[in-house]
Structure formats: structure tokens, C-alpha cells
mmCIF file of C-alpha atoms in Angstrom:
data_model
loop_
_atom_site.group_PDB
_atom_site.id
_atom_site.type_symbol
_atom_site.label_atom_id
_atom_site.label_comp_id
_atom_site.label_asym_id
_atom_site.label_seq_id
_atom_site.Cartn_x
_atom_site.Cartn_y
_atom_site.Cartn_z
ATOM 1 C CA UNK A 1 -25.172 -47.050 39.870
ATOM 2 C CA UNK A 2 -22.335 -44.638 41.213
ATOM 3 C CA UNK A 3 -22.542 -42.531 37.720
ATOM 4 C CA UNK A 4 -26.050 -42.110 38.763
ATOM 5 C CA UNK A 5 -25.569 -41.416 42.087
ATOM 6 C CA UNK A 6 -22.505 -38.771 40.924
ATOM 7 C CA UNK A 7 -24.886 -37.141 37.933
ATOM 8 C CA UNK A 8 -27.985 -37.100 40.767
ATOM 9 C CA UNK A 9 -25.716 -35.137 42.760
ATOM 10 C CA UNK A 10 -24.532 -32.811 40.490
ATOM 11 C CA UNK A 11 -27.552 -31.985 39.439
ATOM 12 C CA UNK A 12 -28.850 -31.514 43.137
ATOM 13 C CA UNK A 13 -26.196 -28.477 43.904
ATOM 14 C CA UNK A 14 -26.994 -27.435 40.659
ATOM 15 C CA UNK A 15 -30.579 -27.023 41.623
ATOM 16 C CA UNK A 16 -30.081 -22.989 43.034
ATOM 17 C CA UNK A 17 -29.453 -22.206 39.469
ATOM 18 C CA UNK A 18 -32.890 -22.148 38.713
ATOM 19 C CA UNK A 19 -33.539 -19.452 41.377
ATOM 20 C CA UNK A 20 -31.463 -16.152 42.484
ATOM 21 C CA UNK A 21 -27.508 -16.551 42.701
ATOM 22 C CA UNK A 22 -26.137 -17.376 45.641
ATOM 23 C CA UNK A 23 -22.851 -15.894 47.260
ATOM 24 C CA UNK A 24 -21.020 -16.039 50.412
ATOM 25 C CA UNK A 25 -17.854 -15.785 52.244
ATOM 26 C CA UNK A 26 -16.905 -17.182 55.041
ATOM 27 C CA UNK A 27 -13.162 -16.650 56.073
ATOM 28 C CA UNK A 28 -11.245 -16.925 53.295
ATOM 29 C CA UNK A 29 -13.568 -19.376 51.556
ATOM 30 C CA UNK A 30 -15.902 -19.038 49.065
ATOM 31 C CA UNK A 31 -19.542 -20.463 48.167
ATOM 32 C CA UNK A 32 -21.156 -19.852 45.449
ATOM 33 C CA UNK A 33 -24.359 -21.227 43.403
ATOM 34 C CA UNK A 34 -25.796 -20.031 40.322
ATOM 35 C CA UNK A 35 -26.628 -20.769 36.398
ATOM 36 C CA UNK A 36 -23.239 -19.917 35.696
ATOM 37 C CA UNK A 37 -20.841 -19.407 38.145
ATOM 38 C CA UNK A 38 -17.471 -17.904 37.795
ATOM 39 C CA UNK A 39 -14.868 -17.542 40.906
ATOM 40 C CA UNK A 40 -12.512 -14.716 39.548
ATOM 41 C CA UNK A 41 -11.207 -13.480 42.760
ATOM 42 C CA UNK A 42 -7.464 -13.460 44.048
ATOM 43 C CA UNK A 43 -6.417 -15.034 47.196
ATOM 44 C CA UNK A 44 -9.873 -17.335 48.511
ATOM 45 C CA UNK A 45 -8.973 -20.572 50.281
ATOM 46 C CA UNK A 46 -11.242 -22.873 49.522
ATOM 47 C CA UNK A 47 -14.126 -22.368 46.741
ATOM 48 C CA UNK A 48 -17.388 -24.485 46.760
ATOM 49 C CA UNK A 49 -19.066 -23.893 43.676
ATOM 50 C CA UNK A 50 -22.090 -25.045 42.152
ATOM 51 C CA UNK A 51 -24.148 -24.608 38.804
ATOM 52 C CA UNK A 52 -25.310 -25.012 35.307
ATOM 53 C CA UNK A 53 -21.684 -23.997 34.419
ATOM 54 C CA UNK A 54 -18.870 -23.782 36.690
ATOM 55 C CA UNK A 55 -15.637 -21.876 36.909
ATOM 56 C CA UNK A 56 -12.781 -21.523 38.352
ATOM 57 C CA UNK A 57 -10.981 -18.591 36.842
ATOM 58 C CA UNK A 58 -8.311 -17.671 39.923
ATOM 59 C CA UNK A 59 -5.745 -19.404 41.638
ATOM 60 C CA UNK A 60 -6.980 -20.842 45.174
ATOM 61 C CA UNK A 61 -4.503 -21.648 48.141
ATOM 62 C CA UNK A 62 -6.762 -24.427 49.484
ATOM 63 C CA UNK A 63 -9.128 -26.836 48.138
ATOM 64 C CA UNK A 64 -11.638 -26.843 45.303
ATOM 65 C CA UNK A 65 -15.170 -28.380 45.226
ATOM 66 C CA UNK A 66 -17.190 -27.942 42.154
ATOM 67 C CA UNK A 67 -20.338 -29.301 40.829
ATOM 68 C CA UNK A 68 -22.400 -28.825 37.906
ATOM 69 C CA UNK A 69 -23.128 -29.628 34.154
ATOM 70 C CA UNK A 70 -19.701 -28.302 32.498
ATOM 71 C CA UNK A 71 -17.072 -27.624 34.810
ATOM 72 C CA UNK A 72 -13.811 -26.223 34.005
ATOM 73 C CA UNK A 73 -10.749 -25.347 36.548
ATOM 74 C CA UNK A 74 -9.179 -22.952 34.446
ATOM 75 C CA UNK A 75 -6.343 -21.699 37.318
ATOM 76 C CA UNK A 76 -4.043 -23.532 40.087
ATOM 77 C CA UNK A 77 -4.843 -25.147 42.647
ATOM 78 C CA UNK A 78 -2.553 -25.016 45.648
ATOM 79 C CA UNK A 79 -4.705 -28.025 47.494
ATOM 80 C CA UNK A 80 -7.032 -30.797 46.285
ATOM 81 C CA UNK A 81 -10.012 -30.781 43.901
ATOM 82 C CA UNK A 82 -13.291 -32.777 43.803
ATOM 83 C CA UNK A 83 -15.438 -32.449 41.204
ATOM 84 C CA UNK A 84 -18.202 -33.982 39.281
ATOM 85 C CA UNK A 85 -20.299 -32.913 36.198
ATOM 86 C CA UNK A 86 -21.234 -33.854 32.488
ATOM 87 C CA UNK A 87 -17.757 -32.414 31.530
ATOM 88 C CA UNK A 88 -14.875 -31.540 33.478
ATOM 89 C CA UNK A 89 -11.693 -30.003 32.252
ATOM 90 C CA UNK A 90 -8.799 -29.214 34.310
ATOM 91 C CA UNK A 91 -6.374 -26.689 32.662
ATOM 92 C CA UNK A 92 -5.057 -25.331 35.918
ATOM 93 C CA UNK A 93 -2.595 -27.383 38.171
ATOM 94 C CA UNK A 94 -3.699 -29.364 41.222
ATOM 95 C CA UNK A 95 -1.077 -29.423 43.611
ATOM 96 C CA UNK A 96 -2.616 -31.889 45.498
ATOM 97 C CA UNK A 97 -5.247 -34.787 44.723
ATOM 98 C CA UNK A 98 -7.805 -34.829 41.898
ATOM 99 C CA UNK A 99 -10.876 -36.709 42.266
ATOM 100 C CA UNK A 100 -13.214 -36.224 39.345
ATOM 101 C CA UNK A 101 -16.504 -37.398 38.058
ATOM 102 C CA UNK A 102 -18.619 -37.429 35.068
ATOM 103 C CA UNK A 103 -19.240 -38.187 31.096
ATOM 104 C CA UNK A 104 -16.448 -36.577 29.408
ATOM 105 C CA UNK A 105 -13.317 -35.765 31.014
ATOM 106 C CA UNK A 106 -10.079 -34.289 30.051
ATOM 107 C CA UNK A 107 -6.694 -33.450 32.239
ATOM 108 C CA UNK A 108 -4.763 -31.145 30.272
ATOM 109 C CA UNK A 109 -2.627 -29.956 33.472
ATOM 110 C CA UNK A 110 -0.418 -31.476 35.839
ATOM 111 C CA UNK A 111 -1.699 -32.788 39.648
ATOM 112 C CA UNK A 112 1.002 -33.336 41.419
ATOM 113 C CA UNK A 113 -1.128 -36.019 44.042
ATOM 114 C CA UNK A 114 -2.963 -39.009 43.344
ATOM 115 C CA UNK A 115 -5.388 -38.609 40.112
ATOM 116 C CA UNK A 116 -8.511 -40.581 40.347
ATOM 117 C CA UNK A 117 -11.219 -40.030 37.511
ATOM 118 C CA UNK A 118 -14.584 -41.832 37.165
ATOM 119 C CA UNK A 119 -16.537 -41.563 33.374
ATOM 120 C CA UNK A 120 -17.322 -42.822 30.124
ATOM 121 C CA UNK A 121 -14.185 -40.807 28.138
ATOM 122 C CA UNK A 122 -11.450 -39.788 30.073
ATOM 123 C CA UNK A 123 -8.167 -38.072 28.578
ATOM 124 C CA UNK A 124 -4.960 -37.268 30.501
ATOM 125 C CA UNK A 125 -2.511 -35.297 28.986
ATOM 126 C CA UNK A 126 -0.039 -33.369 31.898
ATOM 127 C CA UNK A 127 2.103 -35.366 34.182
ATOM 128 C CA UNK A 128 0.330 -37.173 37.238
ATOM 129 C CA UNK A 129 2.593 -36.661 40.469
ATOM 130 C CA UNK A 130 1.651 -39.902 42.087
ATOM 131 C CA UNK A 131 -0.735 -42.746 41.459
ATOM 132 C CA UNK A 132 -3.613 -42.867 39.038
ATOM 133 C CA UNK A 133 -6.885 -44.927 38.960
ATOM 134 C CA UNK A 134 -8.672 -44.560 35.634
ATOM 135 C CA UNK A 135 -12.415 -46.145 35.516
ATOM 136 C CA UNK A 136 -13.820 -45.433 32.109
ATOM 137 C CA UNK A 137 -15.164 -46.419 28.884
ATOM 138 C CA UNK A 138 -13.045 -44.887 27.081
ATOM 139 C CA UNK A 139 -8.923 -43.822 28.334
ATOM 140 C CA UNK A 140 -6.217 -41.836 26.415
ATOM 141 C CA UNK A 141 -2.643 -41.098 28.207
ATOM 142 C CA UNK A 142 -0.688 -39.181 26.831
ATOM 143 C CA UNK A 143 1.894 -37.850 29.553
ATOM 144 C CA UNK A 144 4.086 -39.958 32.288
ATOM 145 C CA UNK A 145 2.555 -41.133 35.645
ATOM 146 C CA UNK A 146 5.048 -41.240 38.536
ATOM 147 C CA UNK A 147 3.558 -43.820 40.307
ATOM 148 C CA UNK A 148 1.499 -46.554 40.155
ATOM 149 C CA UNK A 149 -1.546 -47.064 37.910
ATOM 150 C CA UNK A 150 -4.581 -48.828 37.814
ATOM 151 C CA UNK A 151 -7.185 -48.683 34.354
ATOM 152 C CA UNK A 152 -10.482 -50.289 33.931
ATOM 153 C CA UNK A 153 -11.809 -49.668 30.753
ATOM 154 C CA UNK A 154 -12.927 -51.167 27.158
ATOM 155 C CA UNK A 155 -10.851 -49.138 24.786
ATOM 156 C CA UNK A 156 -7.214 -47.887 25.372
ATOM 157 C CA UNK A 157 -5.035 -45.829 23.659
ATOM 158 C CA UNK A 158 -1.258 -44.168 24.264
ATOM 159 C CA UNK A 159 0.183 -41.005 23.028
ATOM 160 C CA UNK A 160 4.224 -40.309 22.485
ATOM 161 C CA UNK A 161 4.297 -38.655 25.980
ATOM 162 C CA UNK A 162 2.858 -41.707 27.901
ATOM 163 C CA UNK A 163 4.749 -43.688 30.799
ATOM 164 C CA UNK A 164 4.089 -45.384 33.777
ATOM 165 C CA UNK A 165 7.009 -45.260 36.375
ATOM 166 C CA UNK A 166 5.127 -47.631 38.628
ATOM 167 C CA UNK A 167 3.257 -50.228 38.036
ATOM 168 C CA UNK A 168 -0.210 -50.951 35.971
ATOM 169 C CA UNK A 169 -2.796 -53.272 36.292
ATOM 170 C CA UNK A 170 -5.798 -53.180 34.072
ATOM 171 C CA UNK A 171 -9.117 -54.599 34.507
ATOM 172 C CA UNK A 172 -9.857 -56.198 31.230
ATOM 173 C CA UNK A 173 -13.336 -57.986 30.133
ATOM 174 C CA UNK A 174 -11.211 -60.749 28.118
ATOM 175 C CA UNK A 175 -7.425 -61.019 29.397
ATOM 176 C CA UNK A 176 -4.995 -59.595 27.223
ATOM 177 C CA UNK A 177 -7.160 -57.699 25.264
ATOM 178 C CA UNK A 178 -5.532 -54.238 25.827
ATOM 179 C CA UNK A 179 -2.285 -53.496 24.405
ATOM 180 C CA UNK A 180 0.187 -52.038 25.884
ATOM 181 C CA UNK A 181 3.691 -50.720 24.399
ATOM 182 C CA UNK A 182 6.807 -51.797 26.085
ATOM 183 C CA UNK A 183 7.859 -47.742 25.973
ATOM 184 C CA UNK A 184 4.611 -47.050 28.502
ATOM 185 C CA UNK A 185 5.349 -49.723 30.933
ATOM 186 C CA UNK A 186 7.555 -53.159 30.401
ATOM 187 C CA UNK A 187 5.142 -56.564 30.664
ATOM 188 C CA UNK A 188 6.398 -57.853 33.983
ATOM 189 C CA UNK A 189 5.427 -54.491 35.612
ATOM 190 C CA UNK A 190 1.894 -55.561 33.995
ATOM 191 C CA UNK A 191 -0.855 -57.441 36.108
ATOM 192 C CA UNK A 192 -3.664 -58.267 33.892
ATOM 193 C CA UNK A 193 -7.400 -59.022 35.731
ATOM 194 C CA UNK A 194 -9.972 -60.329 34.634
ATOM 195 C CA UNK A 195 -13.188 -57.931 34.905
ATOM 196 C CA UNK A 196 -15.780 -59.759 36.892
ATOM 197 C CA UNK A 197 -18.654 -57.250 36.633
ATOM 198 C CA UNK A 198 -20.574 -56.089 33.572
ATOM 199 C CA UNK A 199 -19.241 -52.812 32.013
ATOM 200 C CA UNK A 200 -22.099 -50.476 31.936
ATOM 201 C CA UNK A 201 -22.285 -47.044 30.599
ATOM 202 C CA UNK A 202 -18.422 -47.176 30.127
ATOM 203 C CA UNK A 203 -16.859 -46.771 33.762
ATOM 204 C CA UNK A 204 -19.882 -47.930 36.169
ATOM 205 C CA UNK A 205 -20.673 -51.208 36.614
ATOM 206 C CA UNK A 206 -22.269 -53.777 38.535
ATOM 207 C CA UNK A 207 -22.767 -57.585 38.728
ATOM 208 C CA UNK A 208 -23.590 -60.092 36.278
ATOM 209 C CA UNK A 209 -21.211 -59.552 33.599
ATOM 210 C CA UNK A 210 -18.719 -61.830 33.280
ATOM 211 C CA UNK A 211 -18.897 -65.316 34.491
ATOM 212 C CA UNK A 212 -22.770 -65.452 35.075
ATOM 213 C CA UNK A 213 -23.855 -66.232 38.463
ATOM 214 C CA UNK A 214 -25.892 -69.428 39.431
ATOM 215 C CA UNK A 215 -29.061 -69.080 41.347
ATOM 216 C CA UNK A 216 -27.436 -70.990 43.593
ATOM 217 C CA UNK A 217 -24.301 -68.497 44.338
ATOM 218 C CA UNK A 218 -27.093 -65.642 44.480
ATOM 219 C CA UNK A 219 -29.234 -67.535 46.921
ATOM 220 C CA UNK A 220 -26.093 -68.303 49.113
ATOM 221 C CA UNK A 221 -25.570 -64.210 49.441
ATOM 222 C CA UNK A 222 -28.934 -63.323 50.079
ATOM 223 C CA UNK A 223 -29.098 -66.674 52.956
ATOM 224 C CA UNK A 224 -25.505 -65.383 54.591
ATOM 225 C CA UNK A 225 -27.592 -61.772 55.265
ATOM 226 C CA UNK A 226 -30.220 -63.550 56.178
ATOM 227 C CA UNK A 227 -28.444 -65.143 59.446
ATOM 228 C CA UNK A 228 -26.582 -62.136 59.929
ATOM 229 C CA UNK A 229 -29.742 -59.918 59.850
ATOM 230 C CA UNK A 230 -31.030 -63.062 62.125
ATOM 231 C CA UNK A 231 -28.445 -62.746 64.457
ATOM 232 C CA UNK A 232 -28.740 -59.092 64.889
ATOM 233 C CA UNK A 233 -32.339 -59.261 65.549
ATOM 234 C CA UNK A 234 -32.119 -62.522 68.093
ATOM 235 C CA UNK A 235 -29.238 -60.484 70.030
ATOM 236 C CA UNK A 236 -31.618 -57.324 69.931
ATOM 237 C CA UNK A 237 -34.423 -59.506 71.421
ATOM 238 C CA UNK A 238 -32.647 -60.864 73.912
ATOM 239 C CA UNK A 239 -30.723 -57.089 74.903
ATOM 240 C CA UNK A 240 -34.123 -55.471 74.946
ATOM 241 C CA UNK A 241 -36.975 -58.046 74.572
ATOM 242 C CA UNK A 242 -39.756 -55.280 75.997
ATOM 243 C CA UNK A 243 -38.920 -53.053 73.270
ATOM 244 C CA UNK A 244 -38.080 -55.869 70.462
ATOM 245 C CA UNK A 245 -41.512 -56.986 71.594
ATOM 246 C CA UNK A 246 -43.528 -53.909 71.660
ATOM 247 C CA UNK A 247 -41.870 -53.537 67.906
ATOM 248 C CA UNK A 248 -43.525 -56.938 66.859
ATOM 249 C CA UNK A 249 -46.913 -56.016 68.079
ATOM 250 C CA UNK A 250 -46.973 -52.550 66.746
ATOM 251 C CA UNK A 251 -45.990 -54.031 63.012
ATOM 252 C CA UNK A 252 -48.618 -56.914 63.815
ATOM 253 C CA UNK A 253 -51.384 -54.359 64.885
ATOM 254 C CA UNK A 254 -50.477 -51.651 61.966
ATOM 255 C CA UNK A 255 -48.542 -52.608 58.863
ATOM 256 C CA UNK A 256 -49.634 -50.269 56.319
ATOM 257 C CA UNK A 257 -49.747 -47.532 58.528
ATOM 258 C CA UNK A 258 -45.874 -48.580 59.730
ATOM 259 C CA UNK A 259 -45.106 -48.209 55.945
ATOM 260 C CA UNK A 260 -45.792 -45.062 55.292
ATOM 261 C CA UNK A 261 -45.023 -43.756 59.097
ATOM 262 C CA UNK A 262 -41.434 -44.912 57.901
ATOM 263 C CA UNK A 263 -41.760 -43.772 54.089
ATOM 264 C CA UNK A 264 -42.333 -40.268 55.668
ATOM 265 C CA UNK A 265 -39.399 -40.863 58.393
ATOM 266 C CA UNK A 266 -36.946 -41.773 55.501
ATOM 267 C CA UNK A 267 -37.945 -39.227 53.787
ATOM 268 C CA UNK A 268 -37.827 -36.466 55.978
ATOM 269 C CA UNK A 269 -34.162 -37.493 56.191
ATOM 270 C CA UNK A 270 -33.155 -37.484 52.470
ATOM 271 C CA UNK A 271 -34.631 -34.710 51.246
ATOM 272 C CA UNK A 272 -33.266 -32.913 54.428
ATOM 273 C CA UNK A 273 -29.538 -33.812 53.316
ATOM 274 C CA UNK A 274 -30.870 -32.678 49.988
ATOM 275 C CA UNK A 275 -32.456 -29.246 51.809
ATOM 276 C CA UNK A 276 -28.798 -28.287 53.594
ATOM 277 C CA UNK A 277 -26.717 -29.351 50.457
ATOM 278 C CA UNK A 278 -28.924 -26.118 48.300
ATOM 279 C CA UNK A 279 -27.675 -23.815 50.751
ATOM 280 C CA UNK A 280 -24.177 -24.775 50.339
ATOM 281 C CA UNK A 281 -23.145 -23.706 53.656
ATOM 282 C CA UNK A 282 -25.076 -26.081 55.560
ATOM 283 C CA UNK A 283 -23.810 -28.764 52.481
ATOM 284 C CA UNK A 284 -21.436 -30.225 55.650
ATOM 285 C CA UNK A 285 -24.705 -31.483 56.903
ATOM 286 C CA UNK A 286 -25.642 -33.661 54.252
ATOM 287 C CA UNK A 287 -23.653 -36.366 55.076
ATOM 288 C CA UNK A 288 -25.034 -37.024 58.450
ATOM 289 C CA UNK A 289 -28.465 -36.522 57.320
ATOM 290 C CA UNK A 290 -27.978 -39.085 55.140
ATOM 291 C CA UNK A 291 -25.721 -41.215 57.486
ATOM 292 C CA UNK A 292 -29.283 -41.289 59.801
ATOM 293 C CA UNK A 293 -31.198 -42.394 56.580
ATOM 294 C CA UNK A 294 -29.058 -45.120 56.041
ATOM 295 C CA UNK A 295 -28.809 -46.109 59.833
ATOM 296 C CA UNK A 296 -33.040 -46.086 60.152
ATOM 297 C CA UNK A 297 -33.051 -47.995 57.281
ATOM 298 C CA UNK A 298 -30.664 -50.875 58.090
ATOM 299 C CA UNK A 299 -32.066 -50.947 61.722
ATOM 300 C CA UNK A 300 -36.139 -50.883 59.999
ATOM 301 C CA UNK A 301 -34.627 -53.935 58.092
ATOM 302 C CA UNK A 302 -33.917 -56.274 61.169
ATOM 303 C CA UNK A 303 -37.219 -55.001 63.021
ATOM 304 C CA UNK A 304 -39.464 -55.832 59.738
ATOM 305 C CA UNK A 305 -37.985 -59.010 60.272
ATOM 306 C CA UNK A 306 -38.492 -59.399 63.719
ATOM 307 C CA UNK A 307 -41.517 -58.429 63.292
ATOM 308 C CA UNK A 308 -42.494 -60.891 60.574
ATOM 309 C CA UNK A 309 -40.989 -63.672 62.361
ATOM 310 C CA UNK A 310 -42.597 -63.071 65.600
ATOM 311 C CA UNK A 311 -45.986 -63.096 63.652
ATOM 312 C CA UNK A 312 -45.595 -66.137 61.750
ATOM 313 C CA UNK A 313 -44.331 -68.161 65.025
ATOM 314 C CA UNK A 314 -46.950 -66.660 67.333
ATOM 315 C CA UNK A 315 -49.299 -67.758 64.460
ATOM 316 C CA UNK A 316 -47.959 -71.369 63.634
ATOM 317 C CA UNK A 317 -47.270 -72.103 67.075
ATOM 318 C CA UNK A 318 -48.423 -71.867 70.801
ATOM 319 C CA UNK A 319 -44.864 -71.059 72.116
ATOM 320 C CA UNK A 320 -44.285 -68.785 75.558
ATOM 321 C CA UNK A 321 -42.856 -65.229 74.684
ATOM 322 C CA UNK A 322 -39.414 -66.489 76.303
ATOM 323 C CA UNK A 323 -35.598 -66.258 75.154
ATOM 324 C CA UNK A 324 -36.208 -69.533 72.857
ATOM 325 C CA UNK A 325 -39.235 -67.217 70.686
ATOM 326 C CA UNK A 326 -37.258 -64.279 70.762
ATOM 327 C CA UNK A 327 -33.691 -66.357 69.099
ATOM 328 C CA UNK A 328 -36.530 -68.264 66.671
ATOM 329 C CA UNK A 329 -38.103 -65.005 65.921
ATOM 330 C CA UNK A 330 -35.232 -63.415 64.880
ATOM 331 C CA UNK A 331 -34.099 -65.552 62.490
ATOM 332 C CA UNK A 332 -37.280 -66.904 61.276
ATOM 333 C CA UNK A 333 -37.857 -63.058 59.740
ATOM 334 C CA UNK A 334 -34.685 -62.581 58.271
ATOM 335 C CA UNK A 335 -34.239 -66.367 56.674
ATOM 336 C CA UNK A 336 -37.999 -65.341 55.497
ATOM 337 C CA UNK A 337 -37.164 -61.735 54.415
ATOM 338 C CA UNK A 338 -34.346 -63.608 52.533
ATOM 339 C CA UNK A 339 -35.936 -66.015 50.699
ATOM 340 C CA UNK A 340 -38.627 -63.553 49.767
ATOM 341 C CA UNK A 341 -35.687 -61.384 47.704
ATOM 342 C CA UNK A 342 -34.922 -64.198 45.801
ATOM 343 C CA UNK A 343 -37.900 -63.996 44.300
ATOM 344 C CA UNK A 344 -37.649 -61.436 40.801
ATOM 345 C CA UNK A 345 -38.990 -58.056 41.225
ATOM 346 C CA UNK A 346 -42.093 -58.298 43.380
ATOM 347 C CA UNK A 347 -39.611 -60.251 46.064
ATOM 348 C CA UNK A 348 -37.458 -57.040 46.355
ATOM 349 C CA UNK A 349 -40.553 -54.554 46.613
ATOM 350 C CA UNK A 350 -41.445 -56.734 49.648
ATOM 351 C CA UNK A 351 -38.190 -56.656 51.287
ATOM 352 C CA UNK A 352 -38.644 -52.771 50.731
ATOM 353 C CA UNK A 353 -41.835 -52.954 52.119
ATOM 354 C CA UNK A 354 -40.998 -54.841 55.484
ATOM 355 C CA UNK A 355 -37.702 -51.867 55.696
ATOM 356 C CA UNK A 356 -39.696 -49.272 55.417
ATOM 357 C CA UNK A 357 -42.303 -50.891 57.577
ATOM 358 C CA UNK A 358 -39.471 -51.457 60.387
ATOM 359 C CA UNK A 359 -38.334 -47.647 59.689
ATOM 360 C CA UNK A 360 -41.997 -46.585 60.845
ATOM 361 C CA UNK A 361 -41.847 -48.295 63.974
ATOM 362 C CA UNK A 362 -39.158 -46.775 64.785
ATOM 363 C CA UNK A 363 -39.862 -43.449 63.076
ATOM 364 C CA UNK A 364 -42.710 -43.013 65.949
ATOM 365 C CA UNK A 365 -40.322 -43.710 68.580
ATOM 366 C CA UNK A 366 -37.493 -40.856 67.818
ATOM 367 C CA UNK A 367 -38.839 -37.073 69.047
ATOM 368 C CA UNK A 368 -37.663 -35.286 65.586
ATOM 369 C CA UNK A 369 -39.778 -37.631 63.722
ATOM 370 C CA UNK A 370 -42.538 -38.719 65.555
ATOM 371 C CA UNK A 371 -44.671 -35.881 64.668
ATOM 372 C CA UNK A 372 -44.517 -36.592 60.850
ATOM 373 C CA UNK A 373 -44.631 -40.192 61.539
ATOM 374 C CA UNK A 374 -47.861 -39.979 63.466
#
């Protein structure tokens, strides 16, 4: 999922490349976007660069943050880099922190910070200042790390120039798998765990690998969000019952409409963090664009819920609209919504359904989107 997420990304800021290239400077920083970019220039700050092919081919005094298919910091760094792509190479040094992305990637310089590197083949072969966390299919070191070190990965291999000053634990799929020379790091500074999650795609995982989970365990998650959804919603009831209530009759009165009132809210959102992040300069945006997405989502979830439950006890029952149907209605929708995601595939396209229902409701009741939303 996060190797998606990172590639998706990439790809994203990579998008200007298929239209004019982009330049700009602002201060001493520099943005730039293109099919292949190239930052050549002496003395810049920061560079933001994004592309088909990215480069960094002069020193910078600040930070670096690159994005694109093949990436390659060919000069020093005098702050931190982020970077993600299909390949990333780092033959300049990072003073500072590297924090690095993608299929295929190689450290053949030194970072004199923290080195933390996300893929399916990473090599490091230039001394790492302080800590390192490796998460990868494949892992080669081959040059000392100063401090402490942490490795997930299937296949691991040391070079002469390898050592670990600190200590190492490694996330193994069968305990004691991995071998590791006494040279690189003596056993007791070793703590071996066991990897809980299936390896997918080398360094990105996600659950059910491992010791399988019962339907029991996964019914327990899904019931513990259920009562805390539940308790949200009851407290929300009882804070603003008019509004809670109005909510309700709206998602009664209108469901499909709701859905696609709030498929067009949470959309407007996303693809404006997407928007902002092509024109690099407004990329600061993104975040917070997508910050809203997330919060209209989350708060769509406990008024679907409400929303359900407040329909299936006004339905099953003749109860008053007081603080006792308010408290049942809240929970009743989210121990519902909960059991309904148990159920394979068509449960979880539901629960999407009564989010992005919730989303609407509330999609009509914020200025920016109302418009749409109607």
C-alpha cells in the first residue's frame, strides 16, 4: 500500500512533464518540473524538483526534494533529502537526513544523519552518520553505520566494509533466518523479530502474513471501531442533537443523492491537493487539502452511521426523539456499519457507501462545497 501510495505520488509531480517546463525561483530556492530536469546552478537553497528524470547536478546549502521516475543526486547536500522514484541514486553527500523511496535504490555516498530507505532492492555503500532503517526486499551493506540499525527484508547480504556500531534488529519472516557475521555486529547486540505481516512486493506490506488471523480476531477490530465510531456519534447527538438530527433525516429523505453530493465533495478535495502539488509552488498546500479529505471522510463515517441507526430504530420502534434515541442511534449505526464490513467485498463497498453518503450531508453544509454538492 505505501509503495503505491509513494509510486502514485511520484508519478503525480511528474505529471508537468507531459506539458511545457516549469521553472521558478523564489529566494534562494528552486522549483522546477519537466521531462527531464537538471538543477546545475551554484549556490540555490533548497531545490524541489520534479520529472520523468531528475537531477541534481550542483551542490545545495539547504534541503533537497525530488520526485520522478529515475532520480539521481549527483552533488552535496548541505541539508536533508527526500526523495522517491523508480530509481534513486545518491552519489553526492547528504549532510543531513535521507529519506528515500522507490524500486531500486542505491547509496553510494555518505549521509551524515539518519538514513531511512523504503523499496524492493536497496544497496548502501558510503558510511551512514547515524541510524538506519532499511525496509526492502532485497538489502546489501557494504560500509559502517554509526548508529543503530533496523532491516526488514527477505534476502541479506554484507560486503568487507560493513559494520554496525549500534545496534540491529531485523524483522525476519522465520527467526533466525538471516545471517549475520560477528565482524558486522556481535549476536547479543542482535534482536531478532518475528515479521507479523505478509511481505509484499519486497519492502511494503500489510496484514495476513504470518500467523493467519481468525475471523474472530478480525471481527473483534472491526466491533472495537464500531463502539468507538458509536461513541463519537452518541456524544455528537447529544452536543448537537438539532443538527445530528437534521443529518439523519436528510440521509433518510436522500441517500443516493447524499452519495454522490459527497463523492463530488471528496473529490473536489483530492484532486485539489493533486491541482496545487502540479504547480509545485502551491505543492505546500497539498497536505491540508488532503488533511480536509481525510477529516470529511472520517466525520461522513460516524454521520452514515448515525444516520443508519436513527433509520432502523425510528423504523423498528415507536421511541420519542430524546437523549435515550440519540445514545441508541449512535451506536446502533456504527455496531451495524461494523458488522456489515465483515462481510467480503460487497460489505466494504457498503461501508464506503454510507462514508461517502455521510460526506454529502455534510458536503452541502460547508460554503466551498455546497455549490458542487448541490
Amino acid at each position: 500500500m505505501l509503495k503505491n501510495l509513494l509510486v502514485i505520488l511520484s508519478l503525480m509531480l511528474a505529471v508537468p512533464a507531459l506539458a511545457q517546463d516549469e521553472e521558478a525561483v523564489l529566494g534562494n530556492d528552486v522549483y522546477k518540473a519537466g521531462q527531464s530536469v537538471r538543477m546545475g546552478e551554484d549556490g540555490r537553497d533548497d531545490a524541489f524538483l520534479a520529472g520523468e528524470g531528475v537531477r541534481l547536478a550542483a551542490p545545495i546549502t539547504g534541503n533537497a526534494h525530488m520526485a520522478g521516475r529515475w532520480v539521481d543526486i549527483a552533488a552535496d547536500l548541505g541539508g536533508s533529502l527526500y526523495a522517491a522514484g523508480q530509481r534513486v541514486r545518491i552519489e553526492g553527500a547528504v549532510a543531513g537526513d535521507a529519506a528515500v523511496a522507490g524500486y531500486t535504490i542505491t547509496v553510494d555516498a555518505p549521509v551524515g544523519g539518519d538514513l531511512r530507505a523504503f523499496g524492493s532492492e536497496v544497496s548502501v555503500t558510503a558510511p551512514i552518520g547515524e541510524s538506519m532503517i532499511l525496509n526492502s526486499e532485497i538489502v546489501e551493506l557494504d560500509a559502517p553505520v554509526a548508529g543503530d540499525a533496523v532491516i526488514s527484508t527477505r534476502e541479506l547480504t554484507f560486503g568487507p566494509g560493513a559494520r554496525i556500531d549500534g545496534t540491529l534488529t531485523l524483522y525476519e519472516e522465520e527467526v533466525g533466518t538471516l545471517l549475520v557475521p560477528e565482524e558486522v555486529v556481535p549476536a547479543e547486540r542482535i534482536t531478532r523479530v518475528k515479521l507479523r505481516f505478509k511481505r509484499v512486493s519486497g519492502a511494503f506490506q500489510h496484514p495476513g502474513g504470518g500467523d493467519k488471523r481468525s475471523f474472530a480476531d478480525e471481527a473483534a477490530d472491526y466491533l472495537t471501531w464500531g463502539v468507538i465510531i458509536g461513541l463519537i456519534a452518541a456524544l455528537a447527538a447529544l452536543i448537537a442533537p438539532r443538527a445530528m438530527g437534521g443529518f439523519a433525516d436528510d440521509l433518510a429523505a436522500r441517500p443516493f443523492r447524499n452519495v454522490l453530493s459527497g463523492f463530488l465533495g471528496l473529490s473536489v478535495l483530492l484532486g485539489g491537493g493533486v491541482l496545487v502539488a502540479l504547480t509545485l509552488i502551491g505543492a505546500l498546500l497539498t497536505p491540508f487539502f488532503w488533511l480536509a479529505a481525510l477529516a470529511l471522510g472520517l466525520a461522513g463515517l460516524v454521520v452514515g452511521a448515525y444516520g443508519l441507526g436513527a433509520t432502523v430504530i425510528g423504523a423498528a420502534f415507536s421511541l420519542p426523539k430524546s437523549w435515550i434515541f440519540r445514545v441508541l442511534a449512535g451506536f446502533v449505526g456504527a455496531m451495524l456499519t461494523a458488522v456489515i464490513g465483515l462481510v467480503p467485498f460487497l460489505g466494504w463497498i457498503v461501508v464506503m457507501a454510507i462514508l461517502t453518503a455521510g460526506a454529502g450531508v455534510l458536503s452541502k453544509r460547508l460554503p466551498i462545497l455546497s455549490r458542487l454538492a448541490d
